[in-house]
Coordinates of C-alpha atoms in Angstrom, one line a residue:
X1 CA 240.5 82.9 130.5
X2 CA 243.6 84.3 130.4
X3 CA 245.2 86.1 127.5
X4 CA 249.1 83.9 128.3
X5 CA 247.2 80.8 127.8
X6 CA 247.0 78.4 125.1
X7 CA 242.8 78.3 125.2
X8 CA 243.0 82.4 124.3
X9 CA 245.1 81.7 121.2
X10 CA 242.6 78.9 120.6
X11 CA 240.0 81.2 120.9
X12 CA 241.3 84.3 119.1
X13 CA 242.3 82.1 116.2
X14 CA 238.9 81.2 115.5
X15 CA 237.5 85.2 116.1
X16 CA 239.8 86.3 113.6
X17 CA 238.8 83.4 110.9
X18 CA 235.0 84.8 112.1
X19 CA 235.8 88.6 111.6
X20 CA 237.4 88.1 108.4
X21 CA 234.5 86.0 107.0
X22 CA 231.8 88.3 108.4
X23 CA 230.7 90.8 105.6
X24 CA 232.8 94.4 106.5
X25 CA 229.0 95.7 107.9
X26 CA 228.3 93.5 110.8
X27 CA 232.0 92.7 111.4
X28 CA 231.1 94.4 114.8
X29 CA 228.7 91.8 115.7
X30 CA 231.2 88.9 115.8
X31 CA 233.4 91.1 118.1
X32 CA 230.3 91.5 120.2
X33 CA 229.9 87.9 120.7
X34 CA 233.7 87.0 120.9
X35 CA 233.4 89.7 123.8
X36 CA 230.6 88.0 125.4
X37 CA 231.7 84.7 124.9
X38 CA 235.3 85.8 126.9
X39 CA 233.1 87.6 129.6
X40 CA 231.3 84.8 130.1
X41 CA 234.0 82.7 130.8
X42 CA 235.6 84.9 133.2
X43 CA 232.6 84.9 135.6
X44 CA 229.2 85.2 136.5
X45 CA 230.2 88.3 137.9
X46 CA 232.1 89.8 135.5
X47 CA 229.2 89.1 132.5
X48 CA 226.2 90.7 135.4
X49 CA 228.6 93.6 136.1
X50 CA 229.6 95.0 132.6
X51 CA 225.9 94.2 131.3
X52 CA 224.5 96.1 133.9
X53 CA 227.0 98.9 133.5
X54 CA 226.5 99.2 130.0
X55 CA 222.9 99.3 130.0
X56 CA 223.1 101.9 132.7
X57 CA 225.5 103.9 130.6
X58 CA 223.7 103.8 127.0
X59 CA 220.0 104.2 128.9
X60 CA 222.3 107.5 130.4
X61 CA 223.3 108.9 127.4
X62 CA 220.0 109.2 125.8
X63 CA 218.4 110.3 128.7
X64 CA 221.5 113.4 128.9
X65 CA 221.3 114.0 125.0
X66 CA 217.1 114.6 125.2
X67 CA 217.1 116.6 128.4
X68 CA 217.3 120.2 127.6
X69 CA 217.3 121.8 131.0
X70 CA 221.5 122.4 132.3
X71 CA 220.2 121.6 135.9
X72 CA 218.7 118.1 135.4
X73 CA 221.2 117.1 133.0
X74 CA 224.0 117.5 135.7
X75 CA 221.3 116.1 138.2
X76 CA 221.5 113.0 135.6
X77 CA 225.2 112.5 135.4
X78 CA 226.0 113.3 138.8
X79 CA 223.5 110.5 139.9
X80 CA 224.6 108.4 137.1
X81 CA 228.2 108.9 137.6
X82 CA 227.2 108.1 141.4
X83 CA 225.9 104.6 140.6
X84 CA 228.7 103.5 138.6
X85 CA 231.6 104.8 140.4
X86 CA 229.8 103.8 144.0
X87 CA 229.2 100.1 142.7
X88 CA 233.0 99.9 141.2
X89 CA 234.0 101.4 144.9
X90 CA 231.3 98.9 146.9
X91 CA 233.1 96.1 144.9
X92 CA 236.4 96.7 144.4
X93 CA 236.8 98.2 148.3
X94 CA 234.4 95.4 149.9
X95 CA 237.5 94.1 152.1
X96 CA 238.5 97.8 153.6
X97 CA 234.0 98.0 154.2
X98 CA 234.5 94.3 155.7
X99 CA 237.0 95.4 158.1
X100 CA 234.9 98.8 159.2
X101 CA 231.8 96.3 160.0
X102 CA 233.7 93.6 161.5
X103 CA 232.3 91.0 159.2
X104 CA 231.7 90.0 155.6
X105 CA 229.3 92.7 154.3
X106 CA 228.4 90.5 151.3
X107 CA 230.9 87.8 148.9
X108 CA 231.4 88.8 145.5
X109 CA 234.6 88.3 143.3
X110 CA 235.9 91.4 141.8
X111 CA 234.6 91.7 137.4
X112 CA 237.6 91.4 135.5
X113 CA 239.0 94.7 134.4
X114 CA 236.3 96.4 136.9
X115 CA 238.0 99.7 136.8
X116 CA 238.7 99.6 133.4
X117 CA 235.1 99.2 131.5
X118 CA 233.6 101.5 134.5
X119 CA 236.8 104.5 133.9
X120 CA 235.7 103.9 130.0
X121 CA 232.1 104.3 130.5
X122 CA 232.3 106.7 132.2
X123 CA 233.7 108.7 130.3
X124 CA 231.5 107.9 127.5
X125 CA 228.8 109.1 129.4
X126 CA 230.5 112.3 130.3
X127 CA 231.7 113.4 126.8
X128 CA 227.5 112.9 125.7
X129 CA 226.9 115.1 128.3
X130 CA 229.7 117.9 126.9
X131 CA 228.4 117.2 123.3
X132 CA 231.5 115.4 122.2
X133 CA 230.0 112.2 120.8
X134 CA 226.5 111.4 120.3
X135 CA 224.6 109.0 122.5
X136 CA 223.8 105.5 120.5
X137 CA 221.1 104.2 120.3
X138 CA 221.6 100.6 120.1
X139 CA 222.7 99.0 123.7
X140 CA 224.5 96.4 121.9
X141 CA 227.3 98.7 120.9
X142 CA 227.5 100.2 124.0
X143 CA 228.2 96.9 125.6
X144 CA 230.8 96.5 122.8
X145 CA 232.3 99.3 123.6
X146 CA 232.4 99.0 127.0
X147 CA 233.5 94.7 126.7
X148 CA 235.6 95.3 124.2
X149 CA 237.7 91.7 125.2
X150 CA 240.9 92.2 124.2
X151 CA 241.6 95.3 126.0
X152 CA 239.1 94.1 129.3
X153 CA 241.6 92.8 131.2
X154 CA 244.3 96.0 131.7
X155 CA 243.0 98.7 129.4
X156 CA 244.0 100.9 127.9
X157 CA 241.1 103.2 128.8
X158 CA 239.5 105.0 125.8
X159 CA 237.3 107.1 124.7
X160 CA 234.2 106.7 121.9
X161 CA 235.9 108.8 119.8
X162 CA 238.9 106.8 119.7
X163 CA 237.5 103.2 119.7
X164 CA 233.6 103.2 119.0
X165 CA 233.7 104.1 115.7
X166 CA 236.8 101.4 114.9
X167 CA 234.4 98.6 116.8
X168 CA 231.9 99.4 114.1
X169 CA 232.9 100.3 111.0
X170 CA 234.3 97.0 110.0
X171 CA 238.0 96.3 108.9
X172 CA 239.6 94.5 105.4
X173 CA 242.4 92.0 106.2
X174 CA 245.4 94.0 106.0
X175 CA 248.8 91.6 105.3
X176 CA 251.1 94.0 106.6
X177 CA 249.2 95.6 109.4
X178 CA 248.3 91.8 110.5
X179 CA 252.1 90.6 110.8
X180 CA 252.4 94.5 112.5
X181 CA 250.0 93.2 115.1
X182 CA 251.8 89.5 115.4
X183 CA 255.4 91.0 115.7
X184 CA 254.0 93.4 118.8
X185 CA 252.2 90.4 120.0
X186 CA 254.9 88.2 120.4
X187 CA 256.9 91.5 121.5
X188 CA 254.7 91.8 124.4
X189 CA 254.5 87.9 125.2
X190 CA 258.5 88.1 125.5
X191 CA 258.7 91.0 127.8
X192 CA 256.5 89.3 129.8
X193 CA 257.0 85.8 130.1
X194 CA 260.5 86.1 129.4
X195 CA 261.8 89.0 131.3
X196 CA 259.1 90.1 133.9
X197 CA 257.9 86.8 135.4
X198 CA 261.5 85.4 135.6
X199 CA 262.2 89.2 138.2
X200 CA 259.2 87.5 139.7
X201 CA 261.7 85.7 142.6
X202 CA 263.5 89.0 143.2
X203 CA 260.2 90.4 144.1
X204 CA 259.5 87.6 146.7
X205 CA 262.8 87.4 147.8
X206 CA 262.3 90.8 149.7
X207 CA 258.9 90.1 151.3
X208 CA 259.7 87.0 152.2
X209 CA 263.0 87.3 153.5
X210 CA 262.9 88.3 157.4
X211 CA 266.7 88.7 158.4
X212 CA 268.5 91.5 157.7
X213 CA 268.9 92.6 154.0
X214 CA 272.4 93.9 152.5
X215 CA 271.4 97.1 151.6
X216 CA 272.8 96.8 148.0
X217 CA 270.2 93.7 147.8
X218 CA 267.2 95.8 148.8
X219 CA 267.9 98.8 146.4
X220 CA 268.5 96.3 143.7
X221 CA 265.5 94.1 144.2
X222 CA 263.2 98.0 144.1
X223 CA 265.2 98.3 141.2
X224 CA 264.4 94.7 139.7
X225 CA 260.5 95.3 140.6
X226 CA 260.3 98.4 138.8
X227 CA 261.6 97.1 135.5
X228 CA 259.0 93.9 136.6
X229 CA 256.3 96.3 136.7
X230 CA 257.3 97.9 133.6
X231 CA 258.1 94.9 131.9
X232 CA 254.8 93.1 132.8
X233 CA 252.4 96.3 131.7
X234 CA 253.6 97.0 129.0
X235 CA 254.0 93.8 127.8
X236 CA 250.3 93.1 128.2
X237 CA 249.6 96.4 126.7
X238 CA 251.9 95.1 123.5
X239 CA 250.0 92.2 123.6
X240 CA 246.0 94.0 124.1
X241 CA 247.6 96.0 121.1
X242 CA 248.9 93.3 118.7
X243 CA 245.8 91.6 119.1
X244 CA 243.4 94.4 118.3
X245 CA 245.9 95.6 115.5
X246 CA 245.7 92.0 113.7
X247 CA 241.9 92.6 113.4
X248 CA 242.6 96.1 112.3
X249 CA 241.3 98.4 115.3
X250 CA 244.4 100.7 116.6
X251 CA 244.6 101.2 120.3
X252 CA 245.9 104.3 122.2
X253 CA 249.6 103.8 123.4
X254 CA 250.0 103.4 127.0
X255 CA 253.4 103.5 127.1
X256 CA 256.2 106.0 125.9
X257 CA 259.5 104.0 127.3
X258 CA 258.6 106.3 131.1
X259 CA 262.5 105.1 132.0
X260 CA 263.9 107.8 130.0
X261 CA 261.9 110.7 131.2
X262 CA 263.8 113.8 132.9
X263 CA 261.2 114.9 135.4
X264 CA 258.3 113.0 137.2
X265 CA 255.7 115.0 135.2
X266 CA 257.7 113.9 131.9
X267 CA 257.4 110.0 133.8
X268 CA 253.7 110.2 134.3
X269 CA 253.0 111.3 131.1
X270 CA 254.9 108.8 129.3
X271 CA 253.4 105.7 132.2
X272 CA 249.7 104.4 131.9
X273 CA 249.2 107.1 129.7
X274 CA 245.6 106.4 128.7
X275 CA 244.5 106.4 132.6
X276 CA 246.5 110.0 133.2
X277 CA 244.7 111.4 130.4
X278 CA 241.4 110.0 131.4
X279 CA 242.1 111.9 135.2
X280 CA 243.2 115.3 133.2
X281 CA 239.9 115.6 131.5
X282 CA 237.6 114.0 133.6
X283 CA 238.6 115.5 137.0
X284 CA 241.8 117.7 136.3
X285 CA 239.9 120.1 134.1
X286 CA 236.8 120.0 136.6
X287 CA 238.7 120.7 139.3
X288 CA 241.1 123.5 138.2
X289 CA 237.7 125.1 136.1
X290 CA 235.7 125.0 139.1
X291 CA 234.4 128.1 141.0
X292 CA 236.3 127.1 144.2
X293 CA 239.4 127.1 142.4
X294 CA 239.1 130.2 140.7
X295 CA 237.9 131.7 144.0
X296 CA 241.2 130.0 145.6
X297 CA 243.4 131.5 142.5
X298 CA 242.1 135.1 143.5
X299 CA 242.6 135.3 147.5
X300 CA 246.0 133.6 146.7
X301 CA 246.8 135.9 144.0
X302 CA 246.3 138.8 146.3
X303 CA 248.2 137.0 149.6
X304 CA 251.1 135.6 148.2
X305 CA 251.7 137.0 144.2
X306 CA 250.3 136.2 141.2
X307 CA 252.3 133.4 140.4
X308 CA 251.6 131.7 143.3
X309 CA 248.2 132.3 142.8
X310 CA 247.9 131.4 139.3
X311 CA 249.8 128.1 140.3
X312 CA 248.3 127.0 143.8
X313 CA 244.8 125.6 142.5
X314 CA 246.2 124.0 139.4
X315 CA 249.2 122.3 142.5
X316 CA 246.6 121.7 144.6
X317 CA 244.4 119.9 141.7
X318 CA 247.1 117.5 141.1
X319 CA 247.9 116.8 144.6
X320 CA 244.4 114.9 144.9
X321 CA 244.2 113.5 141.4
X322 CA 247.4 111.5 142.6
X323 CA 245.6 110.5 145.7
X324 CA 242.4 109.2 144.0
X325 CA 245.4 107.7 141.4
X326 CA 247.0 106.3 144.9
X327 CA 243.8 104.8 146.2
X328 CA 242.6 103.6 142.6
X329 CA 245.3 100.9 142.7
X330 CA 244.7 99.3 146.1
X331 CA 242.3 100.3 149.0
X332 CA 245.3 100.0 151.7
X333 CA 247.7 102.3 153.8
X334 CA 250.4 101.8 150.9
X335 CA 248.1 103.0 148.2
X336 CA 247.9 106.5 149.8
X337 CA 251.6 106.9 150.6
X338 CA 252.3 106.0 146.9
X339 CA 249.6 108.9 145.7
X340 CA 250.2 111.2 148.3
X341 CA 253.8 111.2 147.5
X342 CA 253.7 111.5 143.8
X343 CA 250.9 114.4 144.7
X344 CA 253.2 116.4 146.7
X345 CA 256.5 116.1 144.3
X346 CA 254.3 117.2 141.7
X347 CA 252.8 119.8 143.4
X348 CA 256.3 121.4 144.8
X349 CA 257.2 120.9 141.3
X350 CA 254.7 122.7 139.7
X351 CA 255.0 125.7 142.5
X352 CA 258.8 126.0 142.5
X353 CA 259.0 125.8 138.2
X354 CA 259.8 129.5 137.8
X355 CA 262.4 129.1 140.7
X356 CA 264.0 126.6 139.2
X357 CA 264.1 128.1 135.8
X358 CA 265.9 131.6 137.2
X359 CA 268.5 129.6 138.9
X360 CA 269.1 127.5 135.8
X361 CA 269.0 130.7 134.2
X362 CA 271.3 132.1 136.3
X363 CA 274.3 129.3 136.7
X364 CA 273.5 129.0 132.8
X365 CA 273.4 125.5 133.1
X366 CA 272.9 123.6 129.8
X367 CA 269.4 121.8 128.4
X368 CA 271.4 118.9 127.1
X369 CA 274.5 117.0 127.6
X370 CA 275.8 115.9 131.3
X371 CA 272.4 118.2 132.9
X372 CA 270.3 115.5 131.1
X373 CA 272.0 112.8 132.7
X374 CA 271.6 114.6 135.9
X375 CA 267.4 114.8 135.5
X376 CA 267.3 111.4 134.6
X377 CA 269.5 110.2 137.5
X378 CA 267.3 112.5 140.2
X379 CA 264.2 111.2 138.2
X380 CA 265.0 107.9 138.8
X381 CA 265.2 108.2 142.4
X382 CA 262.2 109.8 143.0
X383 CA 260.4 107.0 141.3
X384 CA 262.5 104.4 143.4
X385 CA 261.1 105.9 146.3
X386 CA 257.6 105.4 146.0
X387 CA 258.5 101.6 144.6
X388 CA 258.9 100.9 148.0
X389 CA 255.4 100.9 148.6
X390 CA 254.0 99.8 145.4
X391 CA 254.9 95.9 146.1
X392 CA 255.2 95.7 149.9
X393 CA 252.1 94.6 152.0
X394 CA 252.1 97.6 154.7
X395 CA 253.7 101.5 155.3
X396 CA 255.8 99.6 157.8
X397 CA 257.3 97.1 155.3
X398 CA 258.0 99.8 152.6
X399 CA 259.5 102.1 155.3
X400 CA 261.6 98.9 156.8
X401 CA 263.0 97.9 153.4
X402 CA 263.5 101.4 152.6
X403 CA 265.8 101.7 155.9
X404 CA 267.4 98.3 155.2
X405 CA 268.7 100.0 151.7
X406 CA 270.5 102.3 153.7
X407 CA 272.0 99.4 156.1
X408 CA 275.8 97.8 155.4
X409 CA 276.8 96.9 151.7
X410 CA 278.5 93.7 152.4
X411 CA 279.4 92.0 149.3
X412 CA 280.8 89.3 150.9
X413 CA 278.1 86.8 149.8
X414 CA 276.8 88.7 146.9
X415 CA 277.6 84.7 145.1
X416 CA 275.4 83.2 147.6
X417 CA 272.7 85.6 148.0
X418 CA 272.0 86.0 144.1
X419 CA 272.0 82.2 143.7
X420 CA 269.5 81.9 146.7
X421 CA 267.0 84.0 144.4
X422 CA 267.5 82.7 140.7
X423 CA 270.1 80.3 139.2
X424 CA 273.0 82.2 137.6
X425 CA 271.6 80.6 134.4
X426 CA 268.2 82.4 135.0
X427 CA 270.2 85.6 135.9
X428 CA 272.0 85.7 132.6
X429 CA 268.6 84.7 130.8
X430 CA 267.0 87.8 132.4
X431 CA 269.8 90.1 131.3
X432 CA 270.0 88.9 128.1
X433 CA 266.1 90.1 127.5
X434 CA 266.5 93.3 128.8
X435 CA 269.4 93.8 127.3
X436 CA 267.4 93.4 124.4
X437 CA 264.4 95.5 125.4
X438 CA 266.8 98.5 126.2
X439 CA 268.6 98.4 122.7
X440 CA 264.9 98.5 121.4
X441 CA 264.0 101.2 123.7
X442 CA 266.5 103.2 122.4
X443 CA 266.4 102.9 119.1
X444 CA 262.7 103.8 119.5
X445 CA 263.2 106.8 122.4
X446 CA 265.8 108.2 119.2
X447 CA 262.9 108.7 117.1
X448 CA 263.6 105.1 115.3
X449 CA 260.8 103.9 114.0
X450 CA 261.2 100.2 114.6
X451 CA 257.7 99.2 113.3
X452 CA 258.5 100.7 109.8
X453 CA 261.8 99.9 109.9
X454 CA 260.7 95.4 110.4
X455 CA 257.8 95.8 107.8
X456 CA 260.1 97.1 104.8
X457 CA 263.1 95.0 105.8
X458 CA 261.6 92.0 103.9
X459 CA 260.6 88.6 104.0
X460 CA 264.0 87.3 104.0
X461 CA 264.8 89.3 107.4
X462 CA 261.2 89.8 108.9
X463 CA 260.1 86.1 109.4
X464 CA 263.5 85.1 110.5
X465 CA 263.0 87.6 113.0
X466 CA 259.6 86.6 114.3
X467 CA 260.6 82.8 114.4
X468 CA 263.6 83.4 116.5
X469 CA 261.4 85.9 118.7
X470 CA 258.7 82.8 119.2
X471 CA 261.0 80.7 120.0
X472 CA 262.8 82.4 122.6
X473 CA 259.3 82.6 124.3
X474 CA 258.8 78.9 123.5
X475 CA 262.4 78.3 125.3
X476 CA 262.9 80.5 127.7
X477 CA 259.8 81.8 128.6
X478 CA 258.3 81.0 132.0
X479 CA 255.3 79.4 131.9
X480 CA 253.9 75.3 131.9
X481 CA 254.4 72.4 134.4
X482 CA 256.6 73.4 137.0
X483 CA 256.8 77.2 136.8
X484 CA 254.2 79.4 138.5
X485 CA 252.8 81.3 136.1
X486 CA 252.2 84.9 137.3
X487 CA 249.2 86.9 136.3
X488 CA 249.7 89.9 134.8
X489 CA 249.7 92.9 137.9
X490 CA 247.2 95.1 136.8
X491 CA 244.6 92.0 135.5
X492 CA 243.4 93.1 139.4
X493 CA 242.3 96.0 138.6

C-alpha cells in the first residue's frame, strides 16, 4: 500500500481516530497494529522478514545486556550483526548471486524498506551493546520500533533513543502541532506529485533516446534528474514526517536544502542525513578507532608528516564508507562508480584541507561574497558528475551521456526537442513548482523559520493557504487514470 494512494489516507484516517481514542498508556499498541496491519498488506515477505528481524534483534539485546564477558559479547554482535546484514545482502543482492550461479538461486521479492528496518535495528542492537539504551524486554516494542509504518518505506533511519521512547509514551492531540504535521504533509505530496513525477519524462527522455543528444539537452536533463531525485526524497520524507508529526512523534530531518551547500562534505551532510549519520557511528568511528588505523596513522606519521598521517586513516575511512554507501543503493557497476567517486573527492578533500587553507590564506581570498558563489558553483558540478551514474542502467551509459554533454550545442530545435519531452504547458507547470520550492528553500536556508512563521499567521491566512496548496495537488498533480504514477525512488530500498 502505497503512501500517494487514496487507500493510505483511508487507512491513516482511521489510525489517527484509533490513537486519539486509545488511553495515552497503550497508545503504542494501536501503532503496533496499524504497523502490522500496513506490513501485512505489503507482502508476505515483508511481514516474515521484519518479524524475524525483530525477534532476532530484541532476543540479541538481552542476550548482549546479560553477558558479562567483553569477548562473547562481541562474539554475539558480530554473529548477530552477521545474520542480519548477510540476510539483507542475500535478499536484496539475489540478482548479482543469480548471475554468479547462472541461474535463479531462490525467488523472493525484496521486504519493503529492507534496508531501512535492518540499518535501524541494527543499530539498536549495537548501541545495547555500547550501553546507550537498555535492551527491552517486550518483543512487541521492538517490532514497533523496527515497523514503525509510516517511516518503513524510505526511512529516515533512527535510533532508540530518538524514536523508541516517542512510540511508547503516548501523545495528547495537539491542534497546532497536528495542522504542523498536515501543512508538511501536503508540502511533501506537492513536491512530489507535482514537481518530481512531472521531471519524470526528462529522465526517460535520456535513456530512451538512442540518437545523438544536443549536449545542452543532456546536461540539462542530469540537471532535471537531480532536482527529481531531490524533489521525490524529500518529498516523501515531508510526507513520513507530517504523518508521524500529526500523531505527535517528531522524526529526524533528513534533509537540510543539500542544493546550497559549498563543499561536497557540506552536501552530504545536509542529503539523507539520517543514513550518513548512521555510517559515521556505526562504521566511521569503528574504523578510524580501530588498531589498524591507528597503526596506519603512526608508519604514515613517520613517512610522510604528521599531518598526513593524522589525516590518511580518517581519508582512507571515508573512501570505503562511500563505497559501501555506493553499493548500498544498487548491486551494479554504476553503484560503485557513484561511491567510489564521492569516496575519492572526499578523501583528496580531506588530505589537501590545510593546502587549500594556506593558499586561501595567502591570496586572502574572502569567506563570503562572490568566493561563495564560486564553492557553490564547483559544488554543483561535482555532484552533476556522479548524476550521471545514479539514473543510467550501465558505466557505459553514464560515461556516453556524460560525453554526449560535451557534444555540439545546437539550439536549433531547442522548440521541438523540449515539446517532444513534456507539453510547454507541463513545462511551465513544473517551473512554476519549483519556483515555488526555491523561494521556500530560501527563506528557510536564511534562517526563516517557515513552520513558525504559518502557525502564528492565523486562521484567516493559514487555511487559505493549505486549501490552495491541496488543490494545486488536486489539479496539477500527476497521478489517476491516464498518468503513470511513479513510485517514490528510494521505496526500493
Amino acid at each position: 500500500m502505497s503512501i500517494l494512494s487514496l487507500d493510505f489516507l483511508v487507512f491513516f484516517a482511521a489510525v489517527l481516530i484509533v490513537y486519539y481514542i486509545f488511553p495515552l498508556k497503550i497508545r503504542w499498541v494501536a501503532l503496533l497494529a496499524a504497523s502490522l496491519v500496513f506490513v501485512a498488506l505489503s507482502g508476505w515477505q515483508s511481514a516474515a522478514h521484519l518479524s524475524i528481524v525483530a525477534l532476532t534483534v530484541w532476543a540479541g539485546g538481552l542476550g548482549l545486556q546479560a553477558l558479562r564477558g567483553v569477548r562473547m559479547r562481541k562474539l554475539l554482535l558480530t554473529l548477530l550483526l552477521m545474520l542480519n546484514l548477510g540476510a539483507m545482502m542475500l535478499i536484496k543482492y539475489q540478482p548479482v548471486f543469480s548471475d554468479w550461479f547462472g541461474f535463479s538461486v531462490w525467488e523472493m521479492g525484496v521486504p519493503l524498506g529492507l534496508s531501512y528496518f535492518t540499518f535501524q535495528s541494527v543499530g539498536y542492537l549495537i548501541d545495547v551493546y555500547r550501553g546507550k539504551v537498555q535492551a527491552q524486554h517486550n518483543p512487541l516494542r521492538v517490532w514497533l520500533f523496527a515497523g514503525y509504518f509510516p517511516q518503513l518505506s524510505q526511512g529516515p533511519i533512527s535510533t532508540w533513543k530518538e524514536l523508541g521512547h516517542q512510540l511508547l509514551e503516548g501523545h495528547r492531540f495537539e491542534p497546532e502541532q497536528f495542522v504542523s504535521g498536515f501543512q508538511l504533509l501536503l508540502w511533501g505530496y506537492f513536491k512530489k506529485l507535482v514537481i518530481a513525477d512531472r521531471l519524470a519524462a526528462t529522465t526517460s527522455a535520456l535513456l530512451t533516446e538512442n540518437n545523438a543528444l544536443p549536449g545542452w539537452f543532456v546536461l540539462g536533463g542530469v540537471v532535471l534528474f537531480a532536482i527529481r531525485l531531490y524533489m521525490d526524497f524529500s518529498g516523501g520524507m515531508d510526507v513520513v514526517r507530517g504523518l508521524s508529526r500529526m500523531l505527535g512523534i517528531e522524526l529526524p530531518e533528513n534533509f537540510r536544502r543539500p542544493f546550497f551547500s559549498r563543499s561536497v562534505a557540506e552536501y552530504w551532510r545536509r542529503w539523507h542525513i539520517t543514513l550518513g549519520a548512521w555510517f559515521r557511528s556505526y562504521q566511521l568511528y569503528p574504523l578510524t578507532t580501530s588498531s589498524a588505523s591507528l597503526a596506519l596513522s603512526k608508519g604514515a606519521s613517520k613517512a610522510l608528516g604528521k599531518r598526513v598521517g593524522l589525516a590518511l586513516p580518517s581519508a582512507l575511512a571515508t573512501f570505503l564508507v562511500f563505497v559501501f554507501i555506493g553499493i548500498w543503493h544498487t548491486a551494479n557497476v554504476n553503484a560503485l562508480v557513484f561511491g567510489a567517486y564521492f569516496g575519492v573527492v572526499m578523501a583528496v578533500s580531506m588530505l589537501l584541507d590545510p593546502v587549500w587553507k594556506a593558499m586561501r590564506r595567502r591570496l586572502k581570498l574572502p569567506k563570503g561574497g562572490w568566493m561563495t558563489v564560486v564553492r557553490l558553483v564547483r559544488t554543483w558540478l561535482l555532484i552533476l558528475l556522479a548524476q550521471f551514474f545514479a539514473f543510467t542502467n550501465s558505466a557505459a551509459q553514464g560515461f556516453f551521456l556524460l560525453r554526449q554533454s560535451f557534444s555540439t550545442w545546437d539550439f536549433s530545435a531547442f522548440s521541438e526537442k523540449m515539446t517532444s519531452v513534456m507539453p510547454l504547458l507541463e513545462w511551465g507547470i513544473a517551473g512554476a513548482g519549483l519556483l515555488v520550492a526555491l523561494v521556500v528553500d530560501l527563506l528557510r536556508e536564511r534562517k526563516k523559520d517557515m513552520d513558525a512563521r504559518f502557525l502564528n499567521a492565523g486562521i484567516l491566512v493559514r487555511w487559505p493557504l493549505l486549501l490552495m496548496l491541496l488543490l494545486s495537488i488536486l489539479v496539477f498533480g500527476i497521478y489517476g487514470s491516464g498518468y503513470d504514477a511513479q513510485a517514490f525512488l528510494y521505496t526500493q530500498f
